[in-house]
Amino acid sequence: MLSTLEPLYSIKVTCLNCEHEFMTSRVRPSFKKAVRTDADFCAYYKNENPDFYVVRVCPKCGFSSTENSALKLSDKQKAVFKEQINVRWIERDFGGQREWETALETYKLALICAQTIGDSERIIASFLQHIAWLYRYKGEHEQEQRFLKFCLESYIQVYEKEGVGANNAKLLYLIGELNRRVGNYNEAVQWFSRVINDKKIIDAAMIRASREQWSVLREQMNAKQMELPEEMKDLK
């Protein structure tokens, strides 16, 4: 008789700050198929949510990061982390199964760590976005909106630093969708329009997604009896 695989497995990680080795859980790839996904890429899963296990928290010093975070810390970053976070850390282990509350705590720890060491704005924006999603899972709309707004500000900073490149269609689309979700409809129109009309952008999936959300946006604006911008009136 074949044994049934558990959704979780453990990997060994070395802390970037204190070099302590610890175990953290991951979800097996075969369990990562989402049952549905929102337009801003928030995914829903039947079993364990892989996003709950993205953040790796060192039980010894508290440094929290992901595999996409900074690859090494400078002495200055370590000193700042020690002064602002490590000195208050109470040793605890996040290596096992995580419930919603634990996942939220790990993302907030990762956010604070990233801000403290000055990690990239894209990493910080991603943490803010995941925190917003966690609140969405629980139906906590006010907190979700709060973190979506923080996330939007952060992704706009990413755009201002990186500009429009061939690979940034997803970023432009996401800024449009976040604007739509927080009620900045006119701003959303402008960002979706860039994806649709910029000839340098050839990402067919993001162009299609922008057109779809443009239609959703038009319906929302009509429902609120808002005047449509000129560029929305002609697009089919």
mmCIF file with all atom_site columns, C-alpha atoms in Angstrom, residues 3 12 18 21 37-39 44 52 66 84 89 116 128-129 140 161 164 169 172 175 194 196 199 204 214-215 224 227:
data_model
loop_
_atom_site.group_PDB
_atom_site.id
_atom_site.type_symbol
_atom_site.label_atom_id
_atom_site.label_alt_id
_atom_site.label_comp_id
_atom_site.label_asym_id
_atom_site.label_entity_id
_atom_site.label_seq_id
_atom_site.pdbx_PDB_ins_code
_atom_site.Cartn_x
_atom_site.Cartn_y
_atom_site.Cartn_z
_atom_site.occupancy
_atom_site.B_iso_or_equiv
_atom_site.pdbx_formal_charge
_atom_site.auth_seq_id
_atom_site.auth_comp_id
_atom_site.auth_asym_id
_atom_site.auth_atom_id
_atom_site.pdbx_PDB_model_num
ATOM 1  C CA . SER A 1 3   ? 1.771   5.908  1.777   1.00 0.00 ? 3   SER A CA 1
ATOM 2  C CA . LYS A 1 12  ? 17.547  23.189 6.539   1.00 0.00 ? 12  LYS A CA 1
ATOM 3  C CA . CYS A 1 18  ? 23.815  34.722 13.000  1.00 0.00 ? 18  CYS A CA 1
ATOM 4  C CA . GLU A 1 21  ? 21.144  26.380 11.165  1.00 0.00 ? 21  GLU A CA 1
ATOM 5  C CA . THR A 1 37  ? -6.644  33.292 -8.056  1.00 0.00 ? 37  THR A CA 1
ATOM 6  C CA . ASP A 1 38  ? -7.731  36.926 -7.695  1.00 0.00 ? 38  ASP A CA 1
ATOM 7  C CA . ALA A 1 39  ? -6.806  39.538 -10.293 1.00 0.00 ? 39  ALA A CA 1
ATOM 8  C CA . TYR A 1 44  ? -6.562  30.210 -2.740  1.00 0.00 ? 44  TYR A CA 1
ATOM 9  C CA . PHE A 1 52  ? 2.088   30.595 4.797   1.00 0.00 ? 52  PHE A CA 1
ATOM 10 C CA . THR A 1 66  ? 12.672  34.611 2.090   1.00 0.00 ? 66  THR A CA 1
ATOM 11 C CA . GLN A 1 84  ? 16.515  47.381 16.612  1.00 0.00 ? 84  GLN A CA 1
ATOM 12 C CA . TRP A 1 89  ? 13.839  38.865 20.409  1.00 0.00 ? 89  TRP A CA 1
ATOM 13 C CA . THR A 1 116 ? 15.450  47.672 9.076   1.00 0.00 ? 116 THR A CA 1
ATOM 14 C CA . LEU A 1 128 ? 2.976   44.265 2.236   1.00 0.00 ? 128 LEU A CA 1
ATOM 15 C CA . GLN A 1 129 ? 0.984   42.563 -0.515  1.00 0.00 ? 129 GLN A CA 1
ATOM 16 C CA . GLU A 1 140 ? -10.875 41.790 7.399   1.00 0.00 ? 140 GLU A CA 1
ATOM 17 C CA . LYS A 1 161 ? 13.373  53.444 -9.570  1.00 0.00 ? 161 LYS A CA 1
ATOM 18 C CA . VAL A 1 164 ? 9.333   50.849 -17.820 1.00 0.00 ? 164 VAL A CA 1
ATOM 19 C CA . ALA A 1 169 ? 4.279   44.877 -17.757 1.00 0.00 ? 169 ALA A CA 1
ATOM 20 C CA . LEU A 1 172 ? 2.328   48.264 -14.396 1.00 0.00 ? 172 LEU A CA 1
ATOM 21 C CA . ILE A 1 175 ? -0.234  49.056 -9.899  1.00 0.00 ? 175 ILE A CA 1
ATOM 22 C CA . ARG A 1 194 ? -0.027  52.059 -20.343 1.00 0.00 ? 194 ARG A CA 1
ATOM 23 C CA . ILE A 1 196 ? -2.569  48.209 -23.364 1.00 0.00 ? 196 ILE A CA 1
ATOM 24 C CA . LYS A 1 199 ? 3.993   49.334 -28.115 1.00 0.00 ? 199 LYS A CA 1
ATOM 25 C CA . ALA A 1 204 ? 0.196   39.148 -24.076 1.00 0.00 ? 204 ALA A CA 1
ATOM 26 C CA . TRP A 1 214 ? -10.383 47.755 -17.605 1.00 0.00 ? 214 TRP A CA 1
ATOM 27 C CA . SER A 1 215 ? -13.856 46.293 -18.321 1.00 0.00 ? 215 SER A CA 1
ATOM 28 C CA . LYS A 1 224 ? -21.039 54.831 -9.242  1.00 0.00 ? 224 LYS A CA 1
ATOM 29 C CA . GLU A 1 227 ? -17.706 60.127 -15.746 1.00 0.00 ? 227 GLU A CA 1
#
